[in-house]
mmCIF file with all atom_site columns, C-alpha atoms and ligand atoms in Angstrom:
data_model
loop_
_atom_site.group_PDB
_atom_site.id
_atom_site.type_symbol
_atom_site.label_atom_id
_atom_site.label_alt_id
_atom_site.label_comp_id
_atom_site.label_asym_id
_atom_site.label_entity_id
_atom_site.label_seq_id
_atom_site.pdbx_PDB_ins_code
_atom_site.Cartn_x
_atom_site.Cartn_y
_atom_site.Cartn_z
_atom_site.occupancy
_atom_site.B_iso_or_equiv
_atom_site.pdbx_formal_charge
_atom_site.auth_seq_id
_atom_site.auth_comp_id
_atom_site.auth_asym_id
_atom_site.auth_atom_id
_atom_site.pdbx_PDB_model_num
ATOM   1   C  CA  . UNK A 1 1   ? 85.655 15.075  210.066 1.00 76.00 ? 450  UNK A CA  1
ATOM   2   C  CA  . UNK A 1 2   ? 88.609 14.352  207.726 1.00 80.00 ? 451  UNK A CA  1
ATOM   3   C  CA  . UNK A 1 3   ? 91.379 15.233  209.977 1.00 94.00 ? 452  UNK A CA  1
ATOM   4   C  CA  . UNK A 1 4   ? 89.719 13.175  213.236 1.00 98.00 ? 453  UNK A CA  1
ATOM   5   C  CA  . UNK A 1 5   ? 92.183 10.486  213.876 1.00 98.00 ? 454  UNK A CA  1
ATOM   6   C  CA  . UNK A 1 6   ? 88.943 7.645   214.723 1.00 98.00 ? 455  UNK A CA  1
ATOM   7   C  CA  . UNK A 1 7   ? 87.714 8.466   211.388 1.00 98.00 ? 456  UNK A CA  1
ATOM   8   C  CA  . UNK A 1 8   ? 90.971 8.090   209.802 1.00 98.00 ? 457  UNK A CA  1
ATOM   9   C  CA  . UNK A 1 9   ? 91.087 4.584   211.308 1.00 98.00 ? 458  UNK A CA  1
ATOM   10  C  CA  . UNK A 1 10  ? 88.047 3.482   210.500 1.00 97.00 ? 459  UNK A CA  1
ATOM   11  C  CA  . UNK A 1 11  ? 88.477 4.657   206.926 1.00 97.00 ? 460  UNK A CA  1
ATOM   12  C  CA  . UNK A 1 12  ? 91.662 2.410   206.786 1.00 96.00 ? 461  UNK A CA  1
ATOM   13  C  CA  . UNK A 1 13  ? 93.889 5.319   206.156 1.00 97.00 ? 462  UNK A CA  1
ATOM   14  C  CA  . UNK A 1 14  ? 95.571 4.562   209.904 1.00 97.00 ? 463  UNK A CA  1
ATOM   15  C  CA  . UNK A 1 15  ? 96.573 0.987   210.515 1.00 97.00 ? 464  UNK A CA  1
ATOM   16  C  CA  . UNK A 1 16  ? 94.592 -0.646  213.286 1.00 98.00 ? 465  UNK A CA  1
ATOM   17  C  CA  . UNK A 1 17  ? 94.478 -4.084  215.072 1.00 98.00 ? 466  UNK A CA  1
ATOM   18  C  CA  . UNK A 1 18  ? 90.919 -4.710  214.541 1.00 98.00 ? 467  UNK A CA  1
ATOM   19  C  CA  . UNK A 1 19  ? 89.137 -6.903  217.276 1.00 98.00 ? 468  UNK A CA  1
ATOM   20  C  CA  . UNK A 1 20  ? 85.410 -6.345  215.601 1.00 98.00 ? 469  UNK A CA  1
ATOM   21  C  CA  . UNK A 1 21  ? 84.257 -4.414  212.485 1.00 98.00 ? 470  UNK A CA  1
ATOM   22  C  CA  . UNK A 1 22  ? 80.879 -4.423  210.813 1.00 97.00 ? 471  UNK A CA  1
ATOM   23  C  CA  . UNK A 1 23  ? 78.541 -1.606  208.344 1.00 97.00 ? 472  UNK A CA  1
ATOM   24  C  CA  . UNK A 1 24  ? 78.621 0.723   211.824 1.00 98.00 ? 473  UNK A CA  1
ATOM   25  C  CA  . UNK A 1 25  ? 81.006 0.123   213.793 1.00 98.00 ? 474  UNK A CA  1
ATOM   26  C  CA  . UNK A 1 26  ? 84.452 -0.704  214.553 1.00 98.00 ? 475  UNK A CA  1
ATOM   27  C  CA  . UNK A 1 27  ? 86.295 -2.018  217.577 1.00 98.00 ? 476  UNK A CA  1
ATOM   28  C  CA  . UNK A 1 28  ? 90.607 -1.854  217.733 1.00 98.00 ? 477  UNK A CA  1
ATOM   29  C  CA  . UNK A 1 29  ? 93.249 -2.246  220.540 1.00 98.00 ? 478  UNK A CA  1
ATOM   30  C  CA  . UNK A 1 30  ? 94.091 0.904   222.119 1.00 98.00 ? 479  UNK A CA  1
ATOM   31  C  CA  . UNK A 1 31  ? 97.836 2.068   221.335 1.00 98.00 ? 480  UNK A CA  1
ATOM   32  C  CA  . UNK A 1 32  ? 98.709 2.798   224.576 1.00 98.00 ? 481  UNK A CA  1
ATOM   33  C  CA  . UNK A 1 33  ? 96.794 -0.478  226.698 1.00 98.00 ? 482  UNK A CA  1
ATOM   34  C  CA  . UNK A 1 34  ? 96.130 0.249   230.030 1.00 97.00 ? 483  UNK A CA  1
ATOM   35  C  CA  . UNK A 1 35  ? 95.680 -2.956  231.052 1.00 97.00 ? 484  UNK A CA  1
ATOM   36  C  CA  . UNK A 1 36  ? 96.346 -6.352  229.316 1.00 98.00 ? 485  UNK A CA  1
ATOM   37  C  CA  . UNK A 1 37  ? 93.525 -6.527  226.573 1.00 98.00 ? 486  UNK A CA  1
ATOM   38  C  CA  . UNK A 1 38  ? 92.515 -2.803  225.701 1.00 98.00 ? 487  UNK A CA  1
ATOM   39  C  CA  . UNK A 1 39  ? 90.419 -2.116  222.889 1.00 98.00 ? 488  UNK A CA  1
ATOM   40  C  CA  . UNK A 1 40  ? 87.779 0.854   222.028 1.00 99.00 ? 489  UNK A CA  1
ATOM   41  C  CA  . UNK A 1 41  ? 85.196 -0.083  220.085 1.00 99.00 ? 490  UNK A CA  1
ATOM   42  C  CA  . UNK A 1 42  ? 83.812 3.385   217.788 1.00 98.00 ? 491  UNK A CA  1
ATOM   43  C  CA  . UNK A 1 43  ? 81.098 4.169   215.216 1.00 98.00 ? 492  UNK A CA  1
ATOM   44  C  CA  . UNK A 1 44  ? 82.382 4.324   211.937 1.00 98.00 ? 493  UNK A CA  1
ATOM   45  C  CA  . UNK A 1 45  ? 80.548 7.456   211.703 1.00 97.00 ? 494  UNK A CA  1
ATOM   46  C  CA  . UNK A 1 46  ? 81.811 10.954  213.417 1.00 98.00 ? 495  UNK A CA  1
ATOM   47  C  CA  . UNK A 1 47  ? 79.913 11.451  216.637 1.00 98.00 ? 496  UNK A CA  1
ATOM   48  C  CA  . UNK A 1 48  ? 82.449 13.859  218.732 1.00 98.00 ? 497  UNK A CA  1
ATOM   49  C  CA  . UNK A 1 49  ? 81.095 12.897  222.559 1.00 98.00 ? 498  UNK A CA  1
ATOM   50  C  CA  . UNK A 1 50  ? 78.181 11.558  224.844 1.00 98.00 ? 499  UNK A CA  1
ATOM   51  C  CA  . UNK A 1 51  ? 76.837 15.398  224.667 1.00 98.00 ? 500  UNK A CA  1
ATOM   52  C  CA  . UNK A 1 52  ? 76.701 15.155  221.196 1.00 98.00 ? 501  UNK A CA  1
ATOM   53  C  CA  . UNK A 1 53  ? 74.502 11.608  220.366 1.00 98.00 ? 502  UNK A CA  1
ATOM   54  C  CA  . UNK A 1 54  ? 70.751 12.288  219.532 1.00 97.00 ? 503  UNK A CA  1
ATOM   55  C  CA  . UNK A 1 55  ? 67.950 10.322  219.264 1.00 97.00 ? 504  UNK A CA  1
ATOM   56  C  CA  . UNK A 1 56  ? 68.453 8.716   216.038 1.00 96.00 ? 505  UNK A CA  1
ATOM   57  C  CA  . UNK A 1 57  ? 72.009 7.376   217.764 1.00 97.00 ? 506  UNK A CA  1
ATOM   58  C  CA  . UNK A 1 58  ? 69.795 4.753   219.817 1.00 98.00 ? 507  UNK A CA  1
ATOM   59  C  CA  . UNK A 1 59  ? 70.436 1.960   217.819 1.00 98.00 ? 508  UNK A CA  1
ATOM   60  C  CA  . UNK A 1 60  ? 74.183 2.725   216.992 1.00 98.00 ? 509  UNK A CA  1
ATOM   61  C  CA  . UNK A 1 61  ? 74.936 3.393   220.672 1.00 98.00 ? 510  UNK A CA  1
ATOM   62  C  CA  . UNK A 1 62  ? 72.945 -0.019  221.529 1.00 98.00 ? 511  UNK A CA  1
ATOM   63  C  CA  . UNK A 1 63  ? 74.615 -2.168  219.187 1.00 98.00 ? 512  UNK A CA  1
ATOM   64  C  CA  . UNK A 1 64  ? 77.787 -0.582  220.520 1.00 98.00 ? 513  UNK A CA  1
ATOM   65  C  CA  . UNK A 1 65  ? 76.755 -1.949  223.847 1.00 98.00 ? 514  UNK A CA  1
ATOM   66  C  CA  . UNK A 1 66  ? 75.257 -5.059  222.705 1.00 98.00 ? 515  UNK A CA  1
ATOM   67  C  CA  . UNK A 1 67  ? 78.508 -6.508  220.857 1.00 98.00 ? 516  UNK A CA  1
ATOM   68  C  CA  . UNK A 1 68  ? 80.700 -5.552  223.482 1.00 98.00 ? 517  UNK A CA  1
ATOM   69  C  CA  . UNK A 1 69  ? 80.233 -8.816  225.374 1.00 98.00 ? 518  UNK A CA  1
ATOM   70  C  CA  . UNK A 1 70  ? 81.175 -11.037 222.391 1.00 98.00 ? 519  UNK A CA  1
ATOM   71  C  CA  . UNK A 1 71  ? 83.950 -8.806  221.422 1.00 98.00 ? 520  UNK A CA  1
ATOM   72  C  CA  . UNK A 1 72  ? 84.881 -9.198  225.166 1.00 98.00 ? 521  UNK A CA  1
ATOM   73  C  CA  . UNK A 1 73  ? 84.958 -13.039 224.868 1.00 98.00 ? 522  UNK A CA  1
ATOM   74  C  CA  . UNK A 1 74  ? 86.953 -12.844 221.570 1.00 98.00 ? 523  UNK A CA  1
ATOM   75  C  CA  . UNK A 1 75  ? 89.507 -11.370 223.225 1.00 98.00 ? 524  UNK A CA  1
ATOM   76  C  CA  . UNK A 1 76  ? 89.771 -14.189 226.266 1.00 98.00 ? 525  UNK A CA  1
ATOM   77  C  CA  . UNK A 1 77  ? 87.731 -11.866 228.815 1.00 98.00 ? 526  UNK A CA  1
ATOM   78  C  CA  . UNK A 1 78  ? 85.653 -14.362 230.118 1.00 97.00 ? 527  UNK A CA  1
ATOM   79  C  CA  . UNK A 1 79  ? 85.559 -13.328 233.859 1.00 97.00 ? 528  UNK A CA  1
ATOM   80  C  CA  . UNK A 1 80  ? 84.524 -9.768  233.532 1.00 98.00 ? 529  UNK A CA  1
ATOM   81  C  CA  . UNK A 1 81  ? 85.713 -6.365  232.333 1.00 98.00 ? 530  UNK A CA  1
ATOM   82  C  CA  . UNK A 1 82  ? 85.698 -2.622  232.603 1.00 98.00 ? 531  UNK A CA  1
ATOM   83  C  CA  . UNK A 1 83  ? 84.088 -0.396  230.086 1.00 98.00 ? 532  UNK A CA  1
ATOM   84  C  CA  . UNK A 1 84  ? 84.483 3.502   230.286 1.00 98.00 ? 533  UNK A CA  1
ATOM   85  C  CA  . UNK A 1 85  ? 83.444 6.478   228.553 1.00 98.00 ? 534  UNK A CA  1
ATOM   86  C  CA  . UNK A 1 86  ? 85.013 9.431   228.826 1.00 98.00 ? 535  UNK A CA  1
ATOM   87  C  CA  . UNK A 1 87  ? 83.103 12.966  227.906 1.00 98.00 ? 536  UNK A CA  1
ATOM   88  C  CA  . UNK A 1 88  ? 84.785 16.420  227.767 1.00 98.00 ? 537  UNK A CA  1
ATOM   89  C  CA  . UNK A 1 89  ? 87.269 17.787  229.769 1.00 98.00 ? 538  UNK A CA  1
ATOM   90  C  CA  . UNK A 1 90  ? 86.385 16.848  232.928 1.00 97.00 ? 539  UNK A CA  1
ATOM   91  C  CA  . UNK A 1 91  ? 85.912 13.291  231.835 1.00 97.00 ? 540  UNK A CA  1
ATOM   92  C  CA  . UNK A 1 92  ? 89.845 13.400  230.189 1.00 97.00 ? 541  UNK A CA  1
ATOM   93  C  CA  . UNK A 1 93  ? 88.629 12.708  226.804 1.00 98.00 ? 542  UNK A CA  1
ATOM   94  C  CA  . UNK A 1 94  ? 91.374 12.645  224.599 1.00 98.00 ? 543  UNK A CA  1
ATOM   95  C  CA  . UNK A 1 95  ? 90.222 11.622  221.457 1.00 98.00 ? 544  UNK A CA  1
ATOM   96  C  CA  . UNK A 1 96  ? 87.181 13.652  220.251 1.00 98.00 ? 545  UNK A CA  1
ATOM   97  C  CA  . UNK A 1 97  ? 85.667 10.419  218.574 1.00 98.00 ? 546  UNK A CA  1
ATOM   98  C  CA  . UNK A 1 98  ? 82.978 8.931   220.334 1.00 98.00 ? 547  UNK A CA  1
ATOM   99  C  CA  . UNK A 1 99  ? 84.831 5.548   221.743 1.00 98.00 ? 548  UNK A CA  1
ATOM   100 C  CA  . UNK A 1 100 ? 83.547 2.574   224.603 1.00 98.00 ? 549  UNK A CA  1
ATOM   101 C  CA  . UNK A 1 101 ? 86.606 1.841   226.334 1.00 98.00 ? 550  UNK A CA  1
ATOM   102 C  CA  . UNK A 1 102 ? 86.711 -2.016  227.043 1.00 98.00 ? 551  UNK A CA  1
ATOM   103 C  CA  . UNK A 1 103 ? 89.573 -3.465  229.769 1.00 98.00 ? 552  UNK A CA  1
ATOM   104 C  CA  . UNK A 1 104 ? 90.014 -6.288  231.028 1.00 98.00 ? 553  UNK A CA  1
ATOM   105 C  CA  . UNK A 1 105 ? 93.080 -9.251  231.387 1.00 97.00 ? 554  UNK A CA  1
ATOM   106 C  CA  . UNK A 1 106 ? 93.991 -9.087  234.805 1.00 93.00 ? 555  UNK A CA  1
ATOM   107 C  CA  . UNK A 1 107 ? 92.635 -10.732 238.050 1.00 95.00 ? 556  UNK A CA  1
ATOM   108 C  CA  . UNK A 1 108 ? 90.878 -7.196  238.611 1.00 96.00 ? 557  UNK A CA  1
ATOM   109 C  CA  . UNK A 1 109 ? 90.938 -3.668  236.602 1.00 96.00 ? 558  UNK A CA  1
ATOM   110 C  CA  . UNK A 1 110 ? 91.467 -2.166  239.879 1.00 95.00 ? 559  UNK A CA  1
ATOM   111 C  CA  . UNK A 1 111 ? 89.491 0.418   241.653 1.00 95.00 ? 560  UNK A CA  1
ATOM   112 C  CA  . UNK A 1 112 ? 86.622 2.266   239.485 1.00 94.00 ? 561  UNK A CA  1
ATOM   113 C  CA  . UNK A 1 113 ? 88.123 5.594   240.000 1.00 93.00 ? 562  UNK A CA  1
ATOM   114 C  CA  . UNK A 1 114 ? 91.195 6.672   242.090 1.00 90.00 ? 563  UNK A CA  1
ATOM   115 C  CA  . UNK A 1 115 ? 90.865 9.131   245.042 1.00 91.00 ? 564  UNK A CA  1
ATOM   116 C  CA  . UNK A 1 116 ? 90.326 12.774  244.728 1.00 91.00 ? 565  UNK A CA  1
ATOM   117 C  CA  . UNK A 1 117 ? 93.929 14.591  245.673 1.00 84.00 ? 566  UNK A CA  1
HETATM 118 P  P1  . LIG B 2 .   ? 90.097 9.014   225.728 1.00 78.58 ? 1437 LIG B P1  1
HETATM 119 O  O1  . LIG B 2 .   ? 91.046 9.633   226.736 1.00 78.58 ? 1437 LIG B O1  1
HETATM 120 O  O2  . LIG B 2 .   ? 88.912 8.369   226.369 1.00 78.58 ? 1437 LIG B O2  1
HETATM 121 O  O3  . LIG B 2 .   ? 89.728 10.016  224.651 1.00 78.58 ? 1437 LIG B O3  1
HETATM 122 O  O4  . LIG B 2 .   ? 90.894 7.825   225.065 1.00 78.58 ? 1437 LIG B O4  1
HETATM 123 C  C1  . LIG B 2 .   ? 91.567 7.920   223.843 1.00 78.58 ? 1437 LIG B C1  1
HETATM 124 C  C2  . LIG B 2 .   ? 92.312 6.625   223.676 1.00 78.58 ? 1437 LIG B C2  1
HETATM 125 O  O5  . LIG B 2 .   ? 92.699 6.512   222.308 1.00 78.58 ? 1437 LIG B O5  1
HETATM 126 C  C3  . LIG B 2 .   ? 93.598 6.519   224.507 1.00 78.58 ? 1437 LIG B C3  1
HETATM 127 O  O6  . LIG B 2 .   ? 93.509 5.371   225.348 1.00 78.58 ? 1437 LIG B O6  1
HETATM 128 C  C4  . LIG B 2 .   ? 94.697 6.383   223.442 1.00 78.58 ? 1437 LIG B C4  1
HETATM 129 O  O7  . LIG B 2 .   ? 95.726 5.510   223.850 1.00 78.58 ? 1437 LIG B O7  1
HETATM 130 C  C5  . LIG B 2 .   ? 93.919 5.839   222.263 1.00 78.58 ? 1437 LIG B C5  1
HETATM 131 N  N1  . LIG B 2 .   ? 94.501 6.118   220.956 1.00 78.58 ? 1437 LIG B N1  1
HETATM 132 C  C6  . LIG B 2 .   ? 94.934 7.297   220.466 1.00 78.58 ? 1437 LIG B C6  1
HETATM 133 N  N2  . LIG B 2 .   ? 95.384 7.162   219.198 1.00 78.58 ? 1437 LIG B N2  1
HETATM 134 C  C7  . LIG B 2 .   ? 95.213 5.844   218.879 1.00 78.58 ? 1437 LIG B C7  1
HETATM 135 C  C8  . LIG B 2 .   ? 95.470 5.078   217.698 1.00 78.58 ? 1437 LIG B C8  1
HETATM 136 N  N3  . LIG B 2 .   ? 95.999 5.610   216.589 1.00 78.58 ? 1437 LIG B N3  1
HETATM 137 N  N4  . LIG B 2 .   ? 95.182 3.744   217.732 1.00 78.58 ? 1437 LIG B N4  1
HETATM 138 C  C9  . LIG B 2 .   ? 94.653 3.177   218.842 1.00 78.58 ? 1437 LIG B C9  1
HETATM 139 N  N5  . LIG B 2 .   ? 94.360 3.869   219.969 1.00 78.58 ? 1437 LIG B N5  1
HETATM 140 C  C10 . LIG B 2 .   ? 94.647 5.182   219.995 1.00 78.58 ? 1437 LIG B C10 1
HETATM 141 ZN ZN1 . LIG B 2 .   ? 85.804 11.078  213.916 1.00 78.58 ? 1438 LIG B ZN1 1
#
């Protein structure tokens, strides 16, 4: 996926602030924080959505999950945060990169989701 934007990033050819990076994986601030301490933490390798993960993803996806505490704490959030995945339209993925959302920084993220209009 040469012209997907996460891969670009994780291939160094987009500049990143890197919060965690390792063989697999790679966690950066989001550009556009939507709360104080933003980051998304991606596998290096293309995976486009949730719909798209197989199998063989278990360990990838759980050492996704697994870090994101310590990359969490690295980051000052030691009284809790959000973490959000977004899939497909519906879910208002943006990016089609498979990314964790983690949020945190404030006395609370807020509400889990906002009322339907
Ligand atoms: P989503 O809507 O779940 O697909 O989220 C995509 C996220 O990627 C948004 O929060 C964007 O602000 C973020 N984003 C897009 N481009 C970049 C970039 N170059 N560096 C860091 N974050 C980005
Ligand atoms: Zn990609």
């Amino acid at each position: 996926m040469s012209g997907c934007i996460f891969c670009r990033i994780s291939r160094g050819e987009i500049p990143s602030r890197k919060v965690y990076e390792d063989d697999e994986i790679l966690a950066f601030h989001d550009l556009n924080p939507q709360r104080p301490v933003h980051f998304l933490i991606i596998p290096k390798r293309h995976i486009s959505t949730l719909y798209d993960v197989s199998a063989d993803d278990q360990e990838l996806l759980g050492r996704m999950l697994t870090r994101a505490a310590e990359m969490a704490r690295s980051q000052g959030l030691d009284d809790g945060f959000r973490t959000i995945v977004n899939t497909g339209r519906v879910g208002g993925q943006e990016v089609y990169h498979l990314h964790i959302h983690i949020m945190g920084g404030a006395d609370s993220v807020g509400p889990m989701v906002s009322a339907l209009k």
